CSV table of C-alpha atoms and ligand atoms in Angstrom, one decimal:
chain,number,residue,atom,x,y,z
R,1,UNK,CA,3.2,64.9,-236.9
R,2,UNK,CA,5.1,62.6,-234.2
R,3,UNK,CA,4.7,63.7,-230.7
R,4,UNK,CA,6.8,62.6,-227.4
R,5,UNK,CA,6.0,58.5,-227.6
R,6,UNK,CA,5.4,58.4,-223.9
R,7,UNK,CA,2.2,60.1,-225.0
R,8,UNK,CA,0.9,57.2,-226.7
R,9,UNK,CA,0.2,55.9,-223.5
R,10,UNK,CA,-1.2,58.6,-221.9
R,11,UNK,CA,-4.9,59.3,-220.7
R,12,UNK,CA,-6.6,62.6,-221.0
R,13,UNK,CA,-8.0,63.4,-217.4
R,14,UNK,CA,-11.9,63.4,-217.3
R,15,UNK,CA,-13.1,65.7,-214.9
R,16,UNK,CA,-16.5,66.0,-213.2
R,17,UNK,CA,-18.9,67.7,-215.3
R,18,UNK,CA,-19.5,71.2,-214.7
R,19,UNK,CA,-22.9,73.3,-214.2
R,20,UNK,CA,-22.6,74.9,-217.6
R,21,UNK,CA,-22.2,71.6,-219.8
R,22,UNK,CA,-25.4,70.5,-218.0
R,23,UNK,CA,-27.6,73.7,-218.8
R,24,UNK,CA,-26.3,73.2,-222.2
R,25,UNK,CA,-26.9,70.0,-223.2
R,26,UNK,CA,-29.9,68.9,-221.1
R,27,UNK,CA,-32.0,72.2,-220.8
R,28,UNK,CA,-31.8,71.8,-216.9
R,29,UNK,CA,-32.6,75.4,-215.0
R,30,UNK,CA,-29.2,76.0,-213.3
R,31,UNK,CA,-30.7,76.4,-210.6
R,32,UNK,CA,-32.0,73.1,-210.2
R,33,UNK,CA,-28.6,71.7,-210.8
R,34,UNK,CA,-26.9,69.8,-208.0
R,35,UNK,CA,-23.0,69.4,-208.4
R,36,UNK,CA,-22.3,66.1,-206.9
R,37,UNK,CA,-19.0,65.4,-208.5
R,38,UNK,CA,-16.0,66.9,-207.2
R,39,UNK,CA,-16.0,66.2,-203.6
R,40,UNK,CA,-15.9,70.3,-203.1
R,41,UNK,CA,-17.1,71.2,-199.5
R,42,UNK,CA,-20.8,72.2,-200.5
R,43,UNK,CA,-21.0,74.8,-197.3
R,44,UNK,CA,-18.1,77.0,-199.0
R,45,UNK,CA,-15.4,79.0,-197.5
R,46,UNK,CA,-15.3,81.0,-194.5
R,47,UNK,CA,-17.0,84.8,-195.1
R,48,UNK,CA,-13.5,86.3,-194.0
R,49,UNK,CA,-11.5,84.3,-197.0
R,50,UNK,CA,-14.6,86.4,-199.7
R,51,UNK,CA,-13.9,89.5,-198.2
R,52,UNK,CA,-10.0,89.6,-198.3
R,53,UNK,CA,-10.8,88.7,-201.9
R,54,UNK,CA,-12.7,91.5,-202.3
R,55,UNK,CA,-10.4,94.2,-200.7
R,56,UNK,CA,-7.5,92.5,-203.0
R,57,UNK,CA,-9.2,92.8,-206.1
R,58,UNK,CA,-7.5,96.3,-207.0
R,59,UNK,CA,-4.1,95.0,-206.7
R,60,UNK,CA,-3.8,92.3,-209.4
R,61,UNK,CA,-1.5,93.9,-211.6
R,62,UNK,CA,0.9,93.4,-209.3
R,63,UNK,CA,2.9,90.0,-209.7
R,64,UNK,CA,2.4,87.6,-206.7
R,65,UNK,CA,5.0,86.8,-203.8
R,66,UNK,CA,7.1,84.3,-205.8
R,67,UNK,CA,8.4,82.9,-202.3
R,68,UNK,CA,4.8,82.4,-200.3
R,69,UNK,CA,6.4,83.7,-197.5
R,70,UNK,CA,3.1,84.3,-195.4
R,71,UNK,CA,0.9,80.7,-196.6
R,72,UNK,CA,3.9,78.7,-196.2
R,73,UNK,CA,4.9,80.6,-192.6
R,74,UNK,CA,1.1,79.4,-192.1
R,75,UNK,CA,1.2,76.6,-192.8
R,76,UNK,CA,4.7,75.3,-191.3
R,77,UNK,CA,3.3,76.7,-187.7
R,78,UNK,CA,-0.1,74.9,-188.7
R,79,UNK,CA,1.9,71.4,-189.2
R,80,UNK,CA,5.0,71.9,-186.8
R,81,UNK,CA,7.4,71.7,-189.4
R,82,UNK,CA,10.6,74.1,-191.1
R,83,UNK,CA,9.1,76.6,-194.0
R,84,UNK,CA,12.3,74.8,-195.8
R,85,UNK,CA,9.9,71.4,-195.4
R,86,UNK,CA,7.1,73.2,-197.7
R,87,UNK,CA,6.3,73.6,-201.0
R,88,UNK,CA,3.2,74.8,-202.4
R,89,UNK,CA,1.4,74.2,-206.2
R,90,UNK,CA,-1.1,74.6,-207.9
R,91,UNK,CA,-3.6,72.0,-206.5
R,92,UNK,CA,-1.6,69.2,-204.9
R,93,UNK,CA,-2.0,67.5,-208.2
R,94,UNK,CA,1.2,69.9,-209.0
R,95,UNK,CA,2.9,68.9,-206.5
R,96,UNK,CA,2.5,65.3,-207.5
R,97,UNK,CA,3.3,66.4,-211.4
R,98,UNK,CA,6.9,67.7,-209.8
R,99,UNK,CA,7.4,64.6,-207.3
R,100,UNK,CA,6.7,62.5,-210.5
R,101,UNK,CA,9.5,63.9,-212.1
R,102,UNK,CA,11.9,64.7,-210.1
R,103,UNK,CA,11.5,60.7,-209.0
R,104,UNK,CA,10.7,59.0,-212.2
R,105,UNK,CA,12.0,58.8,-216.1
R,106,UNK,CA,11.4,55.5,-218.8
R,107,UNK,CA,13.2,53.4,-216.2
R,108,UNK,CA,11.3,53.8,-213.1
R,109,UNK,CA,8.2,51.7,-211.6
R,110,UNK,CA,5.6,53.0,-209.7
R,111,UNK,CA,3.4,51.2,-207.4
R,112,UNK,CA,-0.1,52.1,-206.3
R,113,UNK,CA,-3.9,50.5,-205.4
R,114,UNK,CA,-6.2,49.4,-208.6
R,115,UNK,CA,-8.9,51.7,-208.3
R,116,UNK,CA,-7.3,55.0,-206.7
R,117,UNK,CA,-6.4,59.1,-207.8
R,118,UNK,CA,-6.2,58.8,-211.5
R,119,UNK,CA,-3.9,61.6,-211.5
R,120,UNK,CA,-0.7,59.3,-210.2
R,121,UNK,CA,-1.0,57.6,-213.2
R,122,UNK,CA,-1.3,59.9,-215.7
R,123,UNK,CA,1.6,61.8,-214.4
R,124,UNK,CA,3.8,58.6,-214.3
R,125,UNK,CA,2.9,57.8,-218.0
R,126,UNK,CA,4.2,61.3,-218.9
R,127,UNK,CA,7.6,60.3,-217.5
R,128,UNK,CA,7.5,56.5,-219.3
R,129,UNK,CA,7.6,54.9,-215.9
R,130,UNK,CA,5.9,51.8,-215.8
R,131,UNK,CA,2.9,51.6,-213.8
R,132,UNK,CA,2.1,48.4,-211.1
R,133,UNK,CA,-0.8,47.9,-209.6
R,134,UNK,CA,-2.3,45.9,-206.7
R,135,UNK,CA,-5.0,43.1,-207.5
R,136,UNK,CA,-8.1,44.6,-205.1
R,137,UNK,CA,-9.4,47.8,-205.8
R,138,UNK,CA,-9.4,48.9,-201.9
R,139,UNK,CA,-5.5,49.8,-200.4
R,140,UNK,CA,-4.3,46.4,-199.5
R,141,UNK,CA,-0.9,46.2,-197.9
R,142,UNK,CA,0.0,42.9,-198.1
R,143,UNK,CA,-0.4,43.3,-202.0
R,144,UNK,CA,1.8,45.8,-202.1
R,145,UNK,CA,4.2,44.2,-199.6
R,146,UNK,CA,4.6,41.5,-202.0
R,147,UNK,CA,4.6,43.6,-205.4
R,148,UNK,CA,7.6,45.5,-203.8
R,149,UNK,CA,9.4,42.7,-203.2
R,150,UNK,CA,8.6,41.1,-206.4
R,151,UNK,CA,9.4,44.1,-208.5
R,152,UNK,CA,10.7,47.0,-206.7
R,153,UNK,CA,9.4,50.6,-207.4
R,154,UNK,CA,11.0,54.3,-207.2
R,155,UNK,CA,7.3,55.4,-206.0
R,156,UNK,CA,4.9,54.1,-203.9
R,157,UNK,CA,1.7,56.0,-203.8
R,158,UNK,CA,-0.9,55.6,-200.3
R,159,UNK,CA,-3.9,57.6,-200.7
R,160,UNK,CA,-5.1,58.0,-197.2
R,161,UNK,CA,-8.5,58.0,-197.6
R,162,UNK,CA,-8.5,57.1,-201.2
R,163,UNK,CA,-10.4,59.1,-203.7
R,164,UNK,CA,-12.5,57.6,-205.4
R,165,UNK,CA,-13.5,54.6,-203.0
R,166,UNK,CA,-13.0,56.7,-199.8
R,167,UNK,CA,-12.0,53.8,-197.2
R,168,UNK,CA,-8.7,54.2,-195.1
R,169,UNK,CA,-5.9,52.6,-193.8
R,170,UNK,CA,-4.7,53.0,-190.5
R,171,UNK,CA,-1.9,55.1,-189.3
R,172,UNK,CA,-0.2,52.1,-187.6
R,173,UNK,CA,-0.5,49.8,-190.4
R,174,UNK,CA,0.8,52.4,-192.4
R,175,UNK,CA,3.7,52.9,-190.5
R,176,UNK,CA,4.1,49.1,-190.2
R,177,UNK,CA,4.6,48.6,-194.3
R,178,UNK,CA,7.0,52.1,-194.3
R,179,UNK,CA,9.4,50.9,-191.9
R,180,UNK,CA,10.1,48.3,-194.8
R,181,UNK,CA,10.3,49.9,-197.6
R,182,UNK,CA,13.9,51.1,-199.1
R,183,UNK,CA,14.7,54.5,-198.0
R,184,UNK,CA,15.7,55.3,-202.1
R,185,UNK,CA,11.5,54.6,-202.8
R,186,UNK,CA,9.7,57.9,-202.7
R,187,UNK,CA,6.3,56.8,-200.4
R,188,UNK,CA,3.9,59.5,-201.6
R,189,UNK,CA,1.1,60.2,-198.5
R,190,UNK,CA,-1.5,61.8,-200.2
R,191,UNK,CA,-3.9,63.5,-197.4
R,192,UNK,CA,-6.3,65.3,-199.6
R,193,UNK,CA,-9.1,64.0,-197.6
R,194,UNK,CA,-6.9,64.2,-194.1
R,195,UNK,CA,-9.2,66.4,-192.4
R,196,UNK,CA,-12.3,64.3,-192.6
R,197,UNK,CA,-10.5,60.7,-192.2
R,198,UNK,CA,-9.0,62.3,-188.6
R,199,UNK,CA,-12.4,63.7,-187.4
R,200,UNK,CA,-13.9,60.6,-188.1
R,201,UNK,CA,-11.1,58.5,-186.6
R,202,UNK,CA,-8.4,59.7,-184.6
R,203,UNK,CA,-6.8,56.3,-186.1
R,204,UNK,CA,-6.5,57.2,-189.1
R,205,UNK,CA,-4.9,60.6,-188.5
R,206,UNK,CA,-1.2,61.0,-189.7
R,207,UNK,CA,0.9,63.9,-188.6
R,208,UNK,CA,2.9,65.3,-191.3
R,209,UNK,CA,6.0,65.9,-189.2
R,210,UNK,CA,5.9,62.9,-187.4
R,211,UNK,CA,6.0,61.0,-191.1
R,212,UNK,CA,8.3,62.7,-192.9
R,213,UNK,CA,11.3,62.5,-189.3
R,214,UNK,CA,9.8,58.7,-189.1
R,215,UNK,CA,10.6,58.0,-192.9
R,216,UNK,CA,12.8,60.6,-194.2
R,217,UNK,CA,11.9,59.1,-198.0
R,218,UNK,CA,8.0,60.0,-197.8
R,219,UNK,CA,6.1,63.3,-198.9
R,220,UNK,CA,2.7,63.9,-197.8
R,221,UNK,CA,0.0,66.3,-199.8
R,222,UNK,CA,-2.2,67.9,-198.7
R,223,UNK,CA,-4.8,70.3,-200.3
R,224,UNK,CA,-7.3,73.3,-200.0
R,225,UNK,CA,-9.4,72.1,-202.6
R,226,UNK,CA,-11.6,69.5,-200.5
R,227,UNK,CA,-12.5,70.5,-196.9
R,228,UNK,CA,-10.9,74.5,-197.3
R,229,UNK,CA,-13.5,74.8,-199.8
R,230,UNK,CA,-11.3,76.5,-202.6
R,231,UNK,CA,-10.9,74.3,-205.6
R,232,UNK,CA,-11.6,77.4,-207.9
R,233,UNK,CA,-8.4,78.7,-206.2
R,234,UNK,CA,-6.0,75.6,-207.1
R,235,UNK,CA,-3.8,75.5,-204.7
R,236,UNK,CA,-2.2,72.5,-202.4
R,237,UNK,CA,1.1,71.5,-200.9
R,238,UNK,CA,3.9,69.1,-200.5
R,239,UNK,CA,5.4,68.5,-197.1
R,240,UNK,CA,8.9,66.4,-197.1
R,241,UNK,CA,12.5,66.5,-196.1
R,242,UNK,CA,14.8,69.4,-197.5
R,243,UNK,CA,16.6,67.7,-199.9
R,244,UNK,CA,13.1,66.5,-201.5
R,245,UNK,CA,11.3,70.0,-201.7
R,246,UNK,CA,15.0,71.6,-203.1
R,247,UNK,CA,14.4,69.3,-206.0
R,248,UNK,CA,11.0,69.8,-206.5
R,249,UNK,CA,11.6,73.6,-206.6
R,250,UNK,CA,13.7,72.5,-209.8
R,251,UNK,CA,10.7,71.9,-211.6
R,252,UNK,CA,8.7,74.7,-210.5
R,253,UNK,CA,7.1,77.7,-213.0
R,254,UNK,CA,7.9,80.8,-211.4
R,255,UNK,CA,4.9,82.3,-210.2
R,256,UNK,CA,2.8,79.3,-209.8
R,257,UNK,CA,0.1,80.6,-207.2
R,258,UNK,CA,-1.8,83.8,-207.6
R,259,UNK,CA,-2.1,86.4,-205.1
R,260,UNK,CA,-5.6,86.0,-204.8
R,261,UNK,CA,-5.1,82.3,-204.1
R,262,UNK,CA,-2.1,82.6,-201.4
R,263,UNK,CA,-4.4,85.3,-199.4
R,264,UNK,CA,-7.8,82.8,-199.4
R,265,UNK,CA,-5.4,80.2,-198.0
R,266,UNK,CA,-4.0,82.4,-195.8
R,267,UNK,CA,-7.2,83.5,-194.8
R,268,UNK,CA,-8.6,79.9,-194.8
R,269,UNK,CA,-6.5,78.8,-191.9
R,270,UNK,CA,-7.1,81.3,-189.6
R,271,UNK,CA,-10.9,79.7,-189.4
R,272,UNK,CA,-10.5,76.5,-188.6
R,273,UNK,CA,-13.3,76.4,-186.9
R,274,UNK,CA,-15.7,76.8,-189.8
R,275,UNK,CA,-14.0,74.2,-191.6
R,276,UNK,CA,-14.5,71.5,-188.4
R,277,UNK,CA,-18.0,72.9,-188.4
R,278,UNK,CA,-18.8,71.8,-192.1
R,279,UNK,CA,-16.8,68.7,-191.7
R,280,UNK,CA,-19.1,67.6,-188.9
R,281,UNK,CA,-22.4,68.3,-190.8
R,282,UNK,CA,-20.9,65.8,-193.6
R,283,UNK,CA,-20.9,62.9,-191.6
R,284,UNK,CA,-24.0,63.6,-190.4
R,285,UNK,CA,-25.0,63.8,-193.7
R,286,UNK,CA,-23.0,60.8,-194.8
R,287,UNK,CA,-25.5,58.9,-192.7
R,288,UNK,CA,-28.6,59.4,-194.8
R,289,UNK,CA,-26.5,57.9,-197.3
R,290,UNK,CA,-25.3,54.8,-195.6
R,291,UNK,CA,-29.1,54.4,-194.5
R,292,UNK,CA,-30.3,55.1,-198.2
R,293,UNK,CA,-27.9,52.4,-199.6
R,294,UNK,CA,-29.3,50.0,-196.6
R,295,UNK,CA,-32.9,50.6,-197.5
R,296,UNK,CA,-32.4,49.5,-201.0
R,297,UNK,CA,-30.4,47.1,-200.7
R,298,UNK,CA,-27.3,48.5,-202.2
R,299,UNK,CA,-23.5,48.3,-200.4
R,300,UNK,CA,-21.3,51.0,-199.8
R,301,UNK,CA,-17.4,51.6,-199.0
R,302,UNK,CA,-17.5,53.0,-195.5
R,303,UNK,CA,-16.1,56.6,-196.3
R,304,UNK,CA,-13.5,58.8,-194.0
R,305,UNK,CA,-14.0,61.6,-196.8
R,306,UNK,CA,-16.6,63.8,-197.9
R,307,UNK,CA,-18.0,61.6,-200.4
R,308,UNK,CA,-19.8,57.9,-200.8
R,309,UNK,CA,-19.3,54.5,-203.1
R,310,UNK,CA,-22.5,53.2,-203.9
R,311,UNK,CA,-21.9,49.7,-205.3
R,312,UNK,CA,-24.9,48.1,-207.2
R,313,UNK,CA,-23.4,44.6,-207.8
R,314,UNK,CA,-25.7,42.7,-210.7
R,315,UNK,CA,-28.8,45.4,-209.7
R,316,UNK,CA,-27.9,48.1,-212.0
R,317,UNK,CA,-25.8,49.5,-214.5
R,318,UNK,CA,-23.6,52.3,-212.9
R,319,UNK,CA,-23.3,54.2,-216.0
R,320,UNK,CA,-27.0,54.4,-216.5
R,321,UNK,CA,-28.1,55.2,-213.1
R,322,UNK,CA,-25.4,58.2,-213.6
R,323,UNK,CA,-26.4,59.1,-216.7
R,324,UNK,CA,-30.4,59.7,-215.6
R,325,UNK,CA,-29.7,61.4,-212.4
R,326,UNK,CA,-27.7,63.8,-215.3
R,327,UNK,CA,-30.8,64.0,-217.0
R,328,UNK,CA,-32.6,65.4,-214.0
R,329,UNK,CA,-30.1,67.9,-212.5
R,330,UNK,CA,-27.7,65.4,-210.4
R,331,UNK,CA,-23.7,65.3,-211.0
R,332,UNK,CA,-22.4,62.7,-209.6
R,333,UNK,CA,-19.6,60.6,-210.9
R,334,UNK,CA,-19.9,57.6,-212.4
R,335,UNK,CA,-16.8,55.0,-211.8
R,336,UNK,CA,-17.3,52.7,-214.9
R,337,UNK,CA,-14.0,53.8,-216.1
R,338,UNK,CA,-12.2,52.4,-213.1
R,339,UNK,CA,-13.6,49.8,-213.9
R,340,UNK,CA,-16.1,49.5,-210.6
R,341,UNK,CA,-20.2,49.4,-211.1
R,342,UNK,CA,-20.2,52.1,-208.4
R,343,UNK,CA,-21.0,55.4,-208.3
R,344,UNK,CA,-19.5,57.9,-206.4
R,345,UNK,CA,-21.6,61.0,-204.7
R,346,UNK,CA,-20.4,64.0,-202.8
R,347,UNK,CA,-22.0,64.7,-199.5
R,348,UNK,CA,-24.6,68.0,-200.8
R,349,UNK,CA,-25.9,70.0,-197.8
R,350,UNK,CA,-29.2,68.9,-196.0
R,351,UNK,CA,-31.9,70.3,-198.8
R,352,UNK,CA,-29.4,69.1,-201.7
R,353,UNK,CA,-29.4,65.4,-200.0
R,354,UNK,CA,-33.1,65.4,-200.1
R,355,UNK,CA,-33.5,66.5,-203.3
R,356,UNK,CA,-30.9,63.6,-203.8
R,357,UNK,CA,-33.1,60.9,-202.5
R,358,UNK,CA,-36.0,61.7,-204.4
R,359,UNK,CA,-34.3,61.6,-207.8
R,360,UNK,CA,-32.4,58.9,-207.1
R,361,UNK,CA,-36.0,57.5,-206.3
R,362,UNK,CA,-37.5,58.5,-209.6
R,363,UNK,CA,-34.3,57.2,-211.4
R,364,UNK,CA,-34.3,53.6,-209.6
R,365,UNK,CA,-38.3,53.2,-210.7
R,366,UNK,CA,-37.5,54.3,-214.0
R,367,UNK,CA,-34.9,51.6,-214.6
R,368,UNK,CA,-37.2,49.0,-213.4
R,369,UNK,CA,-40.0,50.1,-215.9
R,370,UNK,CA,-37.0,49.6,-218.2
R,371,UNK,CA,-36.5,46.3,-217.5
R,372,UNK,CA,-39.7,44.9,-217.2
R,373,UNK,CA,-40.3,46.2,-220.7
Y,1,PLP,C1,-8.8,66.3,-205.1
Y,1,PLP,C2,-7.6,65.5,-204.9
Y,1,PLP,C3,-6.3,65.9,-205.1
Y,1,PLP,C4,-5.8,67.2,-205.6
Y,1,PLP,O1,-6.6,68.3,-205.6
Y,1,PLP,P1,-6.1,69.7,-206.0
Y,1,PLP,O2,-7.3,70.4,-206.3
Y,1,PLP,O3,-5.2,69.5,-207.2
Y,1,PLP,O4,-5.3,70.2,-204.9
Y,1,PLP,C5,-5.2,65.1,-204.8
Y,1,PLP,N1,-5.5,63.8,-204.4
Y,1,PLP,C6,-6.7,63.4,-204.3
Y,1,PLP,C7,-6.9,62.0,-203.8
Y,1,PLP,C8,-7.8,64.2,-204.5
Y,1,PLP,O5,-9.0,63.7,-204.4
């Protein structure tokens, strides 16, 4: 049968491994399983967003409220903008699946970093737009200064941090490379790791509402997923002009988020306290990493997110150190397939991290006796 050619292009996305495939094929206890691969906030949500859950369990045959009112009320006072400036999907990765489309068809470019959210690609092949990429792996501006000049594109994407390297550009040199870029180039912001880059540095913070009356032609995205702690609820959102959320609504299933995921959001943002407290115990964290990598001799991308790059050069095989920490109980994700010998670890909680150490201990040793074979 012949299918859509676009598709020929297309990559299947590979998502981190989950618990069950692990107790499966390796006989690990699930309980001895550490899920390292998602970059999910490992302290959960706040005990407020589980019990509003649990009083609205008796009402699901209801459907949900098609226009968000209340998350995107929230969420408009939490950002200073117009509800009209909102729009909310399942996981921001919908949001960029309508952006993609409403932008882009077998004509259009799009422009974004080597090594950065597999998603923007994937999306752009479903459309037939060609995709341009910049030389480094890291966000590098003048690269895509001069690709945009060379070859134009209808979308620019910044990831700010970027997933899965986790460094970050500044908000002034960011501003710096918008204020020269075409006001008919959609610059998609994507801020799924906002809340960690701007505890970390104030620098690096970028105010929705400030960007989008700056540069009327950008969208940022932002997400509970990450630092919200409710990727099993899929929901994120796209803050822009007007006329580029009306256009997105085009595109839009009805019904998209489900009552029980508007109410955790809802719920979510009223304790933004817990959430600062759980971002402040991952950089604390993050530093037993950095000091791990140092000790060994390994480099790392200094992260503004909630996870770590651990590069190891010509001393291992990224793939196989992945592979045995599988073995053993540890997700983490390996980054072969972008083509980098890195891999890429979630900040766990204190006892996970240990456990971490240790493994990755055993795992290292293991690979020498390999060698030396
Ligand atoms: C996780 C992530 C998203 C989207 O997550 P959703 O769960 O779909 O909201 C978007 N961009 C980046 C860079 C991410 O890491």
């Amino acid at each position: 049968m012949e299918f859509n050619k676009v598709l020929n292009d297309c990559k299947i996305y590979e998502a981190g491994k989950p618990i069950e495939l692990v107790v499966r094929e390796y006989g690990v206890d699930e309980k001895d399983i550490i899920k390292l691969a998602s970059n999910e906030n490992p302290y959960g949500t706040s005990p407020d967003v589980t019990k509003k859950i649990q009083t609205l369990a008796q009402n699901m045959f209801v459907y949900p409220d098609d226009s968000m009112y209340e998350l995107k009320e929230a969420l408009s006072s939490k950002f200073s903008v117009h509800s009209e400036n909102v729009i909310i999907g399942a996981g921001s990765d919908q949001i960029l699946d309508f952006v993609i489309k409403a932008k882009c068809d077998e004509n259009s470019k799009m422009l974004m970093s080597k090594t950065t959210f597999a998603m923007y690609e994937i999306y752009g092949r479903q459309t037939g737009a060609k995709i341009l990429k910049t030389v480094d792996d890291e966000h590098n501006l003048e690269q895509f200064e001069a690709m945009y000049k060379e070859h134009g594109a209808d979308i620019i994407f910044l990831c700010l941090p970027n997933n899965p390297l986790g460094e970050c550009l500044d908000k002034e040199e960011v501003y710096n490379f918008l204020s020269k870029i075409d006001k008919n180039t959609l610059v998609v912001v994507d801020g799924a790791y906002q809340e960690y880059a701007s505890f970390k540095n104030t620098k690096k913070a970028i105010s929705p509402s400030d960007l989008i009356e700056q540069f009327p032609n950008t969208i940022y995205l932002g997400t509970f997923s990450k630092a919200y702690a409710l990727g099993g609820m899929r929901t994120g959102y796209g803050i822009a002009q007007k006329n580029i959320i009306k256009t997105m609504y085009k595109l839009r299933p009805p019904f998209n988020i489900t009552t029980l995921s508007l109410a955790a959001c809802i719920e979510a943002l009223k304790d933004e306290e817990f959430v600062n407290k759980c971002i402040a115990k991952n950089f604390e964290q993050m530093k037993r990493y950095e000091e791990y990598a140092k000790n060994k001799g390994f480099s790392y991308i200094e992260s503004y997110t909630n996870f770590i790059t651990i590069k190891f050069d010509n001393k291992y095989i990224s793939s196989e150190v992945a592979q045995q920490l599988l073995q053993r109980g540890i997700i983490v994700r390996d980054l072969t397939g972008y083509g980098v010998n890195a891999i890429r670890i979630t900040i766990g909680t204190n006892v996970q991290n240990t456990r971490v150490f240790k493994v990755l201990d055993t795992v290292f040793e293991e690979l020498d006796k390999e060698e030396n074979l």
